[in-house]
Amino acid sequence: MFERPRGTNDWGPEEMAKRRFVESRFVQLAESFGFREVSTPTFESLDLFTAKSGPGIVRELYTFKDQGGRDLALRPEFTAPLLRFYVGELRSRPKPLKLYTMGNVFRYEEPQKGRYREFSQLNVEIIGGAALPSDAEVLALGIGTMRAIGLKQVKARVGNIGILRSLLPFDPVDQAVVLHSLDKRNFEMLDSELRRLGRPELAEPLRKSIGLAGNASILAEAQKVLAGASPEGFDYLRSLGDLLTAYGIPPTDYEFDMGVVRGLDYYTGMVFEIDSPNLGAEKQVGGGGAYSLAEIFGGERVAQTGFALGLDRLVMAAEAEGTIPAERALDAYVIPVGDGMRDRAVKVVTKLRVAGLRADIDLVGRGPTKNLDYANSVGARTAVLVGEKEARAGSVALRNMKTGAQSVVALDGLAEAIRAS
Ligand code: HAM
């Protein structure tokens, strides 16, 4: 017997229906915002992800060599592939580009509930807009998606990594090490790295600032704590808050949080994470922010911002809050009664399918009683019995599976009768 690899999932029909529901709400909203779908390969050159994603992601990569000896990796996220696509092929298009993509990504993590080695993301990017309106647009779409799924418990935490970077006058590699120690709340490492870099006095304000979270009033406090940081970053967040109000996002849906540092290295400005507080340990359903990758991949400098929502966690949150509607039932189950009725039954089911109904037909050759049991067990709303006597009159017997009421219906009016029952 084979088992599926650790950290992967099989999704049955009920689970897939839930996943498709969540996905479809995201697609609907993203398209209403003017985003358009794109798709990139499941695997890429290894160096696409080692260039700027950061050690966290690189450690978790699934890598392999193909038969031509090329180093490849399964994608751990979509931002680097989308920016590769943008720089290589899309950059002459009118700006801004508003792209979305969905699919599976792979990270070698320690699996637990809500944390898998293969999982799915709903991802958007805006490339080439002005920074502030684009950041507000992605944030509004991120929070809006949670709402469109029906979730009531939504909390976005919004920070600005540009503020922290402006305080750290080091080369990118050293900056990344300091930011990682902050992201992991590893203060021992923070102290020792800042000592190594000759700026031990930065440890105290950095440590203090990441504990500051709340409404816009914490920005003034953070500005005091991080006295050496440039003030624009704080004003930027205030303006962002004003824009979110214009989008109709209530202040209860988000807070400013100076402790949002993010695990990926490419972020340069506004950063955010979205939590579904009822999920426990893996409550972070999404994350994103403004970043610089196009220039690293050989493109010109443009504003880039986006997010990814974890589909698996979104579905868990929707299940926990009971927001997923019941699956649409089978409208009709067609049963040939007696030898020689199969052709006619196939014609009947085909007619119903063409009429846009969900219609199934006996494929086993069971007798009518067993077939009615089956129709019942799969939750069909009606059963259509195609028998010889009715056939002669151009009719079938239609049975309402809930009430048990049965009537003879002319074939021409069958789809309507099923809709009405
Ligand atoms: P990320 O924070 O690494 O961001 O991942 C986004 C979301 O993917 C997380 O919030 C979480 O819901 C989900 N996720 C991450 N790891 C796992 C896992 N092991 N199992 C299940 N779900 C998981 C990014 O990937 C960035 N590329 C987002 C972005 C787009 N930034 C700018 N544009």
GROMACS .gro file of C-alpha atoms and ligand atoms in nm:
model
  454
    1MET     CA    1   0.000   0.000   0.000
    2PHE     CA    2   0.118   0.349  -0.077
    3GLU     CA    3   0.082   0.641   0.158
    4ARG     CA    4   0.081   1.001   0.051
    5PRO     CA    5   0.396   1.196   0.138
    6ARG     CA    6   0.407   1.366   0.476
    7GLY     CA    7   0.262   1.715   0.477
    8THR     CA    8   0.043   1.660   0.168
    9ASN     CA    9  -0.334   1.620   0.145
   10ASP     CA   10  -0.598   1.438  -0.054
   11TRP     CA   11  -0.913   1.645  -0.087
   12GLY     CA   12  -1.242   1.459  -0.125
   13PRO     CA   13  -1.549   1.593  -0.306
   14GLU     CA   14  -1.694   1.773  -0.001
   15GLU     CA   15  -1.362   1.939   0.076
   16MET     CA   16  -1.304   2.037  -0.286
   17ALA     CA   17  -1.647   2.200  -0.298
   18LYS     CA   18  -1.547   2.412   0.003
   19ARG     CA   19  -1.213   2.503  -0.151
   20ARG     CA   20  -1.379   2.599  -0.480
   21PHE     CA   21  -1.631   2.813  -0.294
   22VAL     CA   22  -1.356   3.010  -0.119
   23GLU     CA   23  -1.153   3.036  -0.440
   24SER     CA   24  -1.453   3.158  -0.638
   25ARG     CA   25  -1.527   3.435  -0.390
   26PHE     CA   26  -1.165   3.550  -0.417
   27VAL     CA   27  -1.172   3.537  -0.799
   28GLN     CA   28  -1.498   3.728  -0.812
   29LEU     CA   29  -1.369   4.003  -0.585
   30ALA     CA   30  -1.022   4.024  -0.746
   31GLU     CA   31  -1.181   4.056  -1.091
   32SER     CA   32  -1.420   4.321  -0.961
   33PHE     CA   33  -1.103   4.512  -0.859
   34GLY     CA   34  -0.969   4.478  -1.214
   35PHE     CA   35  -0.711   4.206  -1.146
   36ARG     CA   36  -0.650   3.952  -1.426
   37GLU     CA   37  -0.543   3.592  -1.389
   38VAL     CA   38  -0.204   3.459  -1.494
   39SER     CA   39  -0.027   3.128  -1.443
   40THR     CA   40   0.340   3.033  -1.409
   41PRO     CA   41   0.519   2.695  -1.389
   42THR     CA   42   0.513   2.473  -1.082
   43PHE     CA   43   0.892   2.452  -1.089
   44GLU     CA   44   1.150   2.718  -1.166
   45SER     CA   45   1.528   2.761  -1.174
   46LEU     CA   46   1.658   2.723  -0.822
   47ASP     CA   47   1.835   3.059  -0.828
   48LEU     CA   48   1.506   3.247  -0.880
   49PHE     CA   49   1.428   3.170  -0.517
   50THR     CA   50   1.777   3.192  -0.370
   51ALA     CA   51   1.821   3.545  -0.514
   52LYS     CA   52   1.613   3.736  -0.261
   53SER     CA   53   1.358   3.524  -0.079
   54GLY     CA   54   1.567   3.487   0.234
   55PRO     CA   55   1.714   3.194   0.428
   56GLY     CA   56   1.376   3.089   0.576
   57ILE     CA   57   1.238   3.002   0.235
   58VAL     CA   58   1.565   2.871   0.094
   59ARG     CA   59   1.599   2.617   0.377
   60GLU     CA   60   1.250   2.488   0.296
   61LEU     CA   61   1.290   2.450  -0.080
   62TYR     CA   62   1.218   2.126  -0.261
   63THR     CA   63   1.509   2.115  -0.503
   64PHE     CA   64   1.611   1.869  -0.768
   65LYS     CA   65   1.825   1.831  -1.078
   66ASP     CA   66   1.656   1.744  -1.405
   67GLN     CA   67   1.806   1.501  -1.659
   68GLY     CA   68   1.996   1.787  -1.819
   69GLY     CA   69   2.168   1.862  -1.488
   70ARG     CA   70   1.976   2.189  -1.429
   71ASP     CA   71   1.909   2.293  -1.070
   72LEU     CA   72   1.535   2.339  -1.023
   73ALA     CA   73   1.299   2.401  -0.733
   74LEU     CA   74   0.927   2.357  -0.675
   75ARG     CA   75   0.782   2.704  -0.624
   76PRO     CA   76   0.752   2.796  -0.253
   77GLU     CA   77   0.547   3.108  -0.337
   78PHE     CA   78   0.430   3.314  -0.636
   79THR     CA   79   0.591   3.656  -0.601
   80ALA     CA   80   0.934   3.569  -0.744
   81PRO     CA   81   0.785   3.372  -1.041
   82LEU     CA   82   0.540   3.652  -1.120
   83LEU     CA   83   0.814   3.914  -1.112
   84ARG     CA   84   1.032   3.695  -1.335
   85PHE     CA   85   0.736   3.676  -1.577
   86TYR     CA   86   0.682   4.051  -1.552
   87VAL     CA   87   1.046   4.144  -1.620
   88GLY     CA   88   1.082   3.886  -1.898
   89GLU     CA   89   0.756   3.934  -2.085
   90LEU     CA   90   0.502   4.174  -1.939
   91ARG     CA   91   0.697   4.485  -1.865
   92SER     CA   92   0.602   4.677  -2.179
   93ARG     CA   93   0.232   4.652  -2.093
   94PRO     CA   94   0.042   4.956  -1.966
   95LYS     CA   95   0.095   5.011  -1.593
   96PRO     CA   96  -0.016   4.930  -1.341
   97LEU     CA   97  -0.036   4.557  -1.397
   98LYS     CA   98  -0.284   4.395  -1.164
   99LEU     CA   99  -0.231   4.020  -1.163
  100TYR     CA  100  -0.369   3.732  -0.965
  101THR     CA  101  -0.280   3.366  -0.961
  102MET     CA  102  -0.376   3.060  -0.759
  103GLY     CA  103  -0.222   2.720  -0.709
  104ASN     CA  104  -0.010   2.487  -0.507
  105VAL     CA  105   0.323   2.583  -0.352
  106PHE     CA  106   0.576   2.370  -0.167
  107ARG     CA  107   0.776   2.424   0.148
  108TYR     CA  108   0.963   2.164   0.351
  109GLU     CA  109   0.814   2.261   0.687
  110GLU     CA  110   0.731   2.060   0.998
  111PRO     CA  111   0.370   1.963   0.925
  112GLN     CA  112   0.089   2.029   1.171
  113LYS     CA  113  -0.274   2.139   1.152
  114GLY     CA  114  -0.289   2.422   0.896
  115ARG     CA  115   0.078   2.384   0.805
  116TYR     CA  116   0.158   2.157   0.515
  117ARG     CA  117   0.443   2.084   0.275
  118GLU     CA  118   0.216   2.130  -0.022
  119PHE     CA  119  -0.047   2.401   0.022
  120SER     CA  120  -0.234   2.651  -0.194
  121GLN     CA  121  -0.217   3.026  -0.217
  122LEU     CA  122  -0.443   3.293  -0.364
  123ASN     CA  123  -0.195   3.557  -0.472
  124VAL     CA  124  -0.217   3.909  -0.615
  125GLU     CA  125   0.044   4.163  -0.724
  126ILE     CA  126   0.022   4.523  -0.844
  127ILE     CA  127   0.325   4.630  -1.045
  128GLY     CA  128   0.391   4.986  -1.157
  129GLY     CA  129   0.124   5.181  -0.971
  130ALA     CA  130   0.205   5.460  -0.728
  131ALA     CA  131   0.302   5.306  -0.395
  132LEU     CA  132   0.035   5.437  -0.157
  133PRO     CA  133  -0.280   5.382  -0.365
  134SER     CA  134  -0.151   5.039  -0.473
  135ASP     CA  135  -0.075   4.934  -0.116
  136ALA     CA  136  -0.422   5.044  -0.010
  137GLU     CA  137  -0.579   4.856  -0.302
  138VAL     CA  138  -0.412   4.523  -0.215
  139LEU     CA  139  -0.489   4.563   0.153
  140ALA     CA  140  -0.854   4.640   0.072
  141LEU     CA  141  -0.869   4.331  -0.151
  142GLY     CA  142  -0.706   4.112   0.114
  143ILE     CA  143  -0.942   4.217   0.391
  144GLY     CA  144  -1.233   4.223   0.143
  145THR     CA  145  -1.168   3.861   0.043
  146MET     CA  146  -1.202   3.751   0.404
  147ARG     CA  147  -1.532   3.940   0.423
  148ALA     CA  148  -1.652   3.800   0.089
  149ILE     CA  149  -1.605   3.450   0.231
  150GLY     CA  150  -1.830   3.556   0.514
  151LEU     CA  151  -1.565   3.563   0.786
  152LYS     CA  152  -1.646   3.787   1.078
  153GLN     CA  153  -1.322   3.745   1.265
  154VAL     CA  154  -1.068   3.937   1.060
  155LYS     CA  155  -0.765   4.119   1.186
  156ALA     CA  156  -0.502   4.271   0.961
  157ARG     CA  157  -0.179   4.390   1.121
  158VAL     CA  158  -0.009   4.660   0.920
  159GLY     CA  159   0.351   4.770   0.962
  160ASN     CA  160   0.623   4.932   0.758
  161ILE     CA  161   0.952   4.755   0.715
  162GLY     CA  162   1.089   5.064   0.543
  163ILE     CA  163   1.097   5.230   0.885
  164LEU     CA  164   1.313   4.953   1.029
  165ARG     CA  165   1.537   4.945   0.722
  166SER     CA  166   1.593   5.322   0.745
  167LEU     CA  167   1.733   5.263   1.093
  168LEU     CA  168   1.976   4.993   0.984
  169PRO     CA  169   2.261   5.145   0.782
  170PHE     CA  170   2.402   4.807   0.679
  171ASP     CA  171   2.443   4.621   0.353
  172PRO     CA  172   2.142   4.410   0.248
  173VAL     CA  173   2.284   4.085   0.387
  174ASP     CA  174   2.346   4.232   0.733
  175GLN     CA  175   2.013   4.413   0.727
  176ALA     CA  176   1.844   4.081   0.650
  177VAL     CA  177   2.015   3.906   0.943
  178VAL     CA  178   1.900   4.176   1.185
  179LEU     CA  179   1.546   4.170   1.047
  180HIS     CA  180   1.533   3.790   1.072
  181SER     CA  181   1.631   3.798   1.435
  182LEU     CA  182   1.352   4.052   1.491
  183ASP     CA  183   1.100   3.845   1.291
  184LYS     CA  184   1.185   3.537   1.497
  185ARG     CA  185   1.193   3.745   1.818
  186ASN     CA  186   1.542   3.604   1.874
  187PHE     CA  187   1.680   3.883   2.092
  188GLU     CA  188   2.004   3.707   2.175
  189MET     CA  189   2.086   3.695   1.807
  190LEU     CA  190   1.966   4.054   1.762
  191ASP     CA  191   2.206   4.173   2.035
  192SER     CA  192   2.501   3.979   1.904
  193GLU     CA  193   2.447   4.082   1.542
  194LEU     CA  194   2.414   4.450   1.631
  195ARG     CA  195   2.727   4.422   1.844
  196ARG     CA  196   2.910   4.264   1.552
  197LEU     CA  197   2.790   4.549   1.329
  198GLY     CA  198   2.906   4.811   1.582
  199ARG     CA  199   2.555   4.944   1.661
  200PRO     CA  200   2.456   4.772   1.989
  201GLU     CA  201   2.251   5.076   2.095
  202LEU     CA  202   1.991   4.993   1.827
  203ALA     CA  203   1.880   4.674   2.003
  204GLU     CA  204   1.675   4.844   2.273
  205PRO     CA  205   1.457   5.070   2.050
  206LEU     CA  206   1.408   4.792   1.794
  207ARG     CA  207   1.298   4.551   2.061
  208LYS     CA  208   1.063   4.808   2.210
  209SER     CA  209   0.913   4.913   1.879
  210ILE     CA  210   0.809   4.565   1.769
  211GLY     CA  211   0.587   4.544   2.076
  212LEU     CA  212   0.384   4.848   1.966
  213ALA     CA  213   0.047   4.768   1.812
  214GLY     CA  214  -0.291   4.941   1.806
  215ASN     CA  215  -0.469   5.230   1.637
  216ALA     CA  216  -0.298   5.528   1.471
  217SER     CA  217  -0.196   5.667   1.811
  218ILE     CA  218   0.082   5.406   1.840
  219LEU     CA  219   0.253   5.561   1.538
  220ALA     CA  220   0.353   5.868   1.737
  221GLU     CA  221   0.477   5.645   2.015
  222ALA     CA  222   0.678   5.434   1.769
  223GLN     CA  223   0.821   5.749   1.616
  224LYS     CA  224   0.952   5.847   1.959
  225VAL     CA  225   1.099   5.505   2.029
  226LEU     CA  226   1.263   5.489   1.685
  227ALA     CA  227   1.393   5.845   1.698
  228GLY     CA  228   1.658   5.782   1.431
  229ALA     CA  229   1.413   5.650   1.171
  230SER     CA  230   1.291   5.870   0.887
  231PRO     CA  231   0.948   6.019   0.963
  232GLU     CA  232   0.797   5.950   0.617
  233GLY     CA  233   0.732   5.587   0.702
  234PHE     CA  234   0.500   5.683   0.987
  235ASP     CA  235   0.315   5.945   0.779
  236TYR     CA  236   0.278   5.683   0.508
  237LEU     CA  237   0.092   5.452   0.744
  238ARG     CA  238  -0.135   5.739   0.857
  239SER     CA  239  -0.225   5.814   0.495
  240LEU     CA  240  -0.281   5.445   0.431
  241GLY     CA  241  -0.526   5.435   0.722
  242ASP     CA  242  -0.717   5.730   0.570
  243LEU     CA  243  -0.740   5.551   0.236
  244LEU     CA  244  -0.864   5.232   0.400
  245THR     CA  245  -1.144   5.438   0.554
  246ALA     CA  246  -1.234   5.558   0.205
  247TYR     CA  247  -1.256   5.191   0.098
  248GLY     CA  248  -1.511   5.144   0.374
  249ILE     CA  249  -1.280   4.929   0.586
  250PRO     CA  250  -1.365   4.986   0.952
  251PRO     CA  251  -1.079   5.050   1.195
  252THR     CA  252  -1.177   4.731   1.379
  253ASP     CA  253  -1.059   4.524   1.080
  254TYR     CA  254  -0.695   4.625   1.118
  255GLU     CA  255  -0.437   4.769   1.349
  256PHE     CA  256  -0.094   4.917   1.306
  257ASP     CA  257   0.170   4.679   1.430
  258MET     CA  258   0.536   4.772   1.427
  259GLY     CA  259   0.620   4.407   1.490
  260VAL     CA  260   0.521   4.286   1.141
  261VAL     CA  261   0.863   4.206   0.999
  262ARG     CA  262   0.776   3.918   0.753
  263GLY     CA  263   0.988   3.614   0.684
  264LEU     CA  264   1.075   3.698   0.321
  265ASP     CA  265   1.367   3.927   0.239
  266TYR     CA  266   1.227   4.125  -0.052
  267TYR     CA  267   0.992   4.357   0.140
  268THR     CA  268   1.088   4.722   0.148
  269GLY     CA  269   0.781   4.923   0.257
  270MET     CA  270   0.433   4.863   0.395
  271VAL     CA  271   0.395   4.506   0.519
  272PHE     CA  272   0.093   4.329   0.657
  273GLU     CA  273  -0.040   4.002   0.788
  274ILE     CA  274  -0.402   3.897   0.820
  275ASP     CA  275  -0.514   3.672   1.102
  276SER     CA  276  -0.825   3.469   1.159
  277PRO     CA  277  -0.807   3.472   1.540
  278ASN     CA  278  -1.009   3.150   1.581
  279LEU     CA  279  -0.748   2.930   1.412
  280GLY     CA  280  -0.507   2.892   1.702
  281ALA     CA  281  -0.138   2.842   1.630
  282GLU     CA  282  -0.161   2.874   1.251
  283LYS     CA  283  -0.393   3.173   1.257
  284GLN     CA  284  -0.207   3.375   0.996
  285VAL     CA  285  -0.417   3.335   0.683
  286GLY     CA  286  -0.237   3.588   0.469
  287GLY     CA  287   0.058   3.819   0.433
  288GLY     CA  288   0.208   4.064   0.192
  289GLY     CA  289   0.339   4.410   0.134
  290ALA     CA  290   0.551   4.633  -0.086
  291TYR     CA  291   0.877   4.489  -0.215
  292SER     CA  292   1.159   4.524  -0.467
  293LEU     CA  293   1.220   4.227  -0.694
  294ALA     CA  294   1.184   4.365  -1.049
  295GLU     CA  295   1.512   4.554  -1.021
  296ILE     CA  296   1.692   4.248  -0.886
  297PHE     CA  297   1.564   4.046  -1.183
  298GLY     CA  298   1.695   4.304  -1.432
  299GLY     CA  299   1.390   4.526  -1.468
  300GLU     CA  300   1.350   4.896  -1.401
  301ARG     CA  301   1.247   5.029  -1.061
  302VAL     CA  302   0.868   5.029  -1.020
  303ALA     CA  303   0.644   5.004  -0.718
  304GLN     CA  304   0.549   4.642  -0.645
  305THR     CA  305   0.305   4.524  -0.385
  306GLY     CA  306   0.088   4.219  -0.325
  307PHE     CA  307  -0.023   3.945  -0.092
  308ALA     CA  308  -0.093   3.576  -0.067
  309LEU     CA  309  -0.377   3.421   0.128
  310GLY     CA  310  -0.333   3.058   0.234
  311LEU     CA  311  -0.631   2.874   0.083
  312ASP     CA  312  -0.608   2.584   0.329
  313ARG     CA  313  -0.625   2.818   0.627
  314LEU     CA  314  -0.899   3.030   0.473
  315VAL     CA  315  -1.112   2.718   0.431
  316MET     CA  316  -1.043   2.618   0.792
  317ALA     CA  317  -1.149   2.964   0.908
  318ALA     CA  318  -1.466   2.949   0.695
  319GLU     CA  319  -1.548   2.604   0.835
  320ALA     CA  320  -1.492   2.725   1.190
  321GLU     CA  321  -1.727   3.019   1.136
  322GLY     CA  322  -1.978   2.812   0.936
  323THR     CA  323  -1.982   3.042   0.635
  324ILE     CA  324  -1.968   2.781   0.357
  325PRO     CA  325  -2.309   2.720   0.194
  326ALA     CA  326  -2.433   2.364   0.147
  327GLU     CA  327  -2.330   2.206  -0.179
  328ARG     CA  328  -2.586   2.222  -0.459
  329ALA     CA  329  -2.766   1.887  -0.466
  330LEU     CA  330  -2.807   1.660  -0.767
  331ASP     CA  331  -3.129   1.779  -0.937
  332ALA     CA  332  -3.227   1.448  -1.088
  333TYR     CA  333  -3.128   1.083  -1.091
  334VAL     CA  334  -3.252   0.904  -1.398
  335ILE     CA  335  -3.347   0.536  -1.366
  336PRO     CA  336  -3.418   0.311  -1.665
  337VAL     CA  337  -3.699   0.072  -1.564
  338GLY     CA  338  -3.694  -0.257  -1.747
  339ASP     CA  339  -3.488  -0.391  -2.037
  340GLY     CA  340  -3.465  -0.175  -2.345
  341MET     CA  341  -3.517   0.154  -2.162
  342ARG     CA  342  -3.147   0.254  -2.140
  343ASP     CA  343  -3.135   0.442  -2.470
  344ARG     CA  344  -3.440   0.642  -2.378
  345ALA     CA  345  -3.304   0.708  -2.028
  346VAL     CA  346  -2.977   0.836  -2.179
  347LYS     CA  347  -3.179   1.070  -2.403
  348VAL     CA  348  -3.371   1.194  -2.100
  349VAL     CA  349  -3.061   1.260  -1.889
  350THR     CA  350  -2.890   1.432  -2.183
  351LYS     CA  351  -3.190   1.662  -2.227
  352LEU     CA  352  -3.178   1.755  -1.859
  353ARG     CA  353  -2.804   1.822  -1.871
  354VAL     CA  354  -2.848   2.044  -2.177
  355ALA     CA  355  -3.117   2.231  -1.984
  356GLY     CA  356  -2.852   2.315  -1.722
  357LEU     CA  357  -2.960   2.073  -1.452
  358ARG     CA  358  -2.731   1.847  -1.253
  359ALA     CA  359  -2.847   1.509  -1.371
  360ASP     CA  360  -2.702   1.164  -1.321
  361ILE     CA  361  -2.806   0.824  -1.455
  362ASP     CA  362  -2.784   0.467  -1.330
  363LEU     CA  363  -2.459   0.313  -1.456
  364VAL     CA  364  -2.486  -0.013  -1.265
  365GLY     CA  365  -2.809  -0.166  -1.395
  366ARG     CA  366  -2.975  -0.182  -1.053
  367GLY     CA  367  -3.346  -0.246  -1.013
  368PRO     CA  368  -3.576   0.052  -0.939
  369THR     CA  369  -3.589  -0.001  -0.560
  370LYS     CA  370  -3.213  -0.018  -0.521
  371ASN     CA  371  -3.178   0.278  -0.755
  372LEU     CA  372  -3.417   0.485  -0.544
  373ASP     CA  373  -3.212   0.395  -0.234
  374TYR     CA  374  -2.903   0.512  -0.417
  375ALA     CA  375  -3.071   0.838  -0.529
  376ASN     CA  376  -3.165   0.896  -0.168
  377SER     CA  377  -2.816   0.824  -0.037
  378VAL     CA  378  -2.650   1.071  -0.277
  379GLY     CA  379  -2.905   1.341  -0.189
  380ALA     CA  380  -3.073   1.369  -0.531
  381ARG     CA  381  -3.375   1.602  -0.519
  382THR     CA  382  -3.576   1.399  -0.767
  383ALA     CA  383  -3.569   1.063  -0.941
  384VAL     CA  384  -3.688   1.021  -1.299
  385LEU     CA  385  -3.819   0.672  -1.374
  386VAL     CA  386  -3.806   0.594  -1.744
  387GLY     CA  387  -4.048   0.303  -1.799
  388GLU     CA  388  -4.210   0.151  -2.101
  389LYS     CA  389  -4.568   0.248  -2.022
  390GLU     CA  390  -4.489   0.618  -1.979
  391ALA     CA  391  -4.256   0.610  -2.280
  392ARG     CA  392  -4.544   0.520  -2.507
  393ALA     CA  393  -4.717   0.843  -2.399
  394GLY     CA  394  -4.396   1.051  -2.432
  395SER     CA  395  -4.375   1.084  -2.053
  396VAL     CA  396  -4.170   0.973  -1.752
  397ALA     CA  397  -4.247   0.932  -1.382
  398LEU     CA  398  -4.101   1.210  -1.165
  399ARG     CA  399  -4.053   1.137  -0.796
  400ASN     CA  400  -3.984   1.403  -0.536
  401MET     CA  401  -3.726   1.232  -0.315
  402LYS     CA  402  -3.814   1.438  -0.010
  403THR     CA  403  -4.193   1.393  -0.008
  404GLY     CA  404  -4.210   1.065  -0.202
  405ALA     CA  405  -4.481   1.219  -0.425
  406GLN     CA  406  -4.473   1.077  -0.776
  407SER     CA  407  -4.641   1.205  -1.093
  408VAL     CA  408  -4.635   1.142  -1.464
  409VAL     CA  409  -4.475   1.430  -1.651
  410ALA     CA  410  -4.444   1.492  -2.025
  411LEU     CA  411  -4.082   1.488  -2.139
  412ASP     CA  412  -4.113   1.839  -2.280
  413GLY     CA  413  -4.200   1.987  -1.942
  414LEU     CA  414  -3.965   1.767  -1.738
  415ALA     CA  415  -3.680   2.016  -1.677
  416GLU     CA  416  -3.930   2.279  -1.562
  417ALA     CA  417  -4.107   2.031  -1.335
  418ILE     CA  418  -3.774   1.932  -1.176
  419ARG     CA  419  -3.682   2.296  -1.121
  420ALA     CA  420  -4.018   2.355  -0.956
  421SER     CA  421  -4.001   2.052  -0.726
  422HAM     P1  422   0.381   3.409   0.315
  422HAM     O1  423   0.348   3.486   0.437
  422HAM     O2  424   0.505   3.330   0.316
  422HAM     O3  425   0.383   3.515   0.198
  422HAM     O4  426   0.261   3.311   0.282
  422HAM     C1  427   0.129   3.360   0.268
  422HAM     C2  428   0.030   3.269   0.336
  422HAM     O5  429   0.046   3.134   0.294
  422HAM     C3  430   0.045   3.258   0.488
  422HAM     O6  431  -0.015   3.367   0.553
  422HAM     C4  432  -0.028   3.129   0.517
  422HAM     O7  433  -0.170   3.148   0.524
  422HAM     C5  434   0.001   3.046   0.397
  422HAM     N1  435   0.105   2.948   0.431
  422HAM     C6  436   0.237   2.970   0.444
  422HAM     N2  437   0.301   2.855   0.476
  422HAM     C7  438   0.205   2.759   0.483
  422HAM     C8  439   0.206   2.618   0.509
  422HAM     N3  440   0.319   2.553   0.532
  422HAM     N4  441   0.088   2.550   0.509
  422HAM     C9  442  -0.029   2.615   0.482
  422HAM     N5  443  -0.036   2.747   0.455
  422HAM    C10  444   0.080   2.818   0.455
  422HAM    C11  445   0.415   3.486   0.067
  422HAM     O8  446   0.419   3.373   0.022
  422HAM    C12  447   0.436   3.609  -0.019
  422HAM     N6  448   0.475   3.563  -0.154
  422HAM    C13  449   0.313   3.694  -0.023
  422HAM    C14  450   0.326   3.815  -0.113
  422HAM    C15  451   0.273   3.831  -0.235
  422HAM     N7  452   0.395   3.924  -0.085
  422HAM    C16  453   0.387   4.009  -0.184
  422HAM     N8  454   0.313   3.953  -0.278
   0.00000   0.00000   0.00000
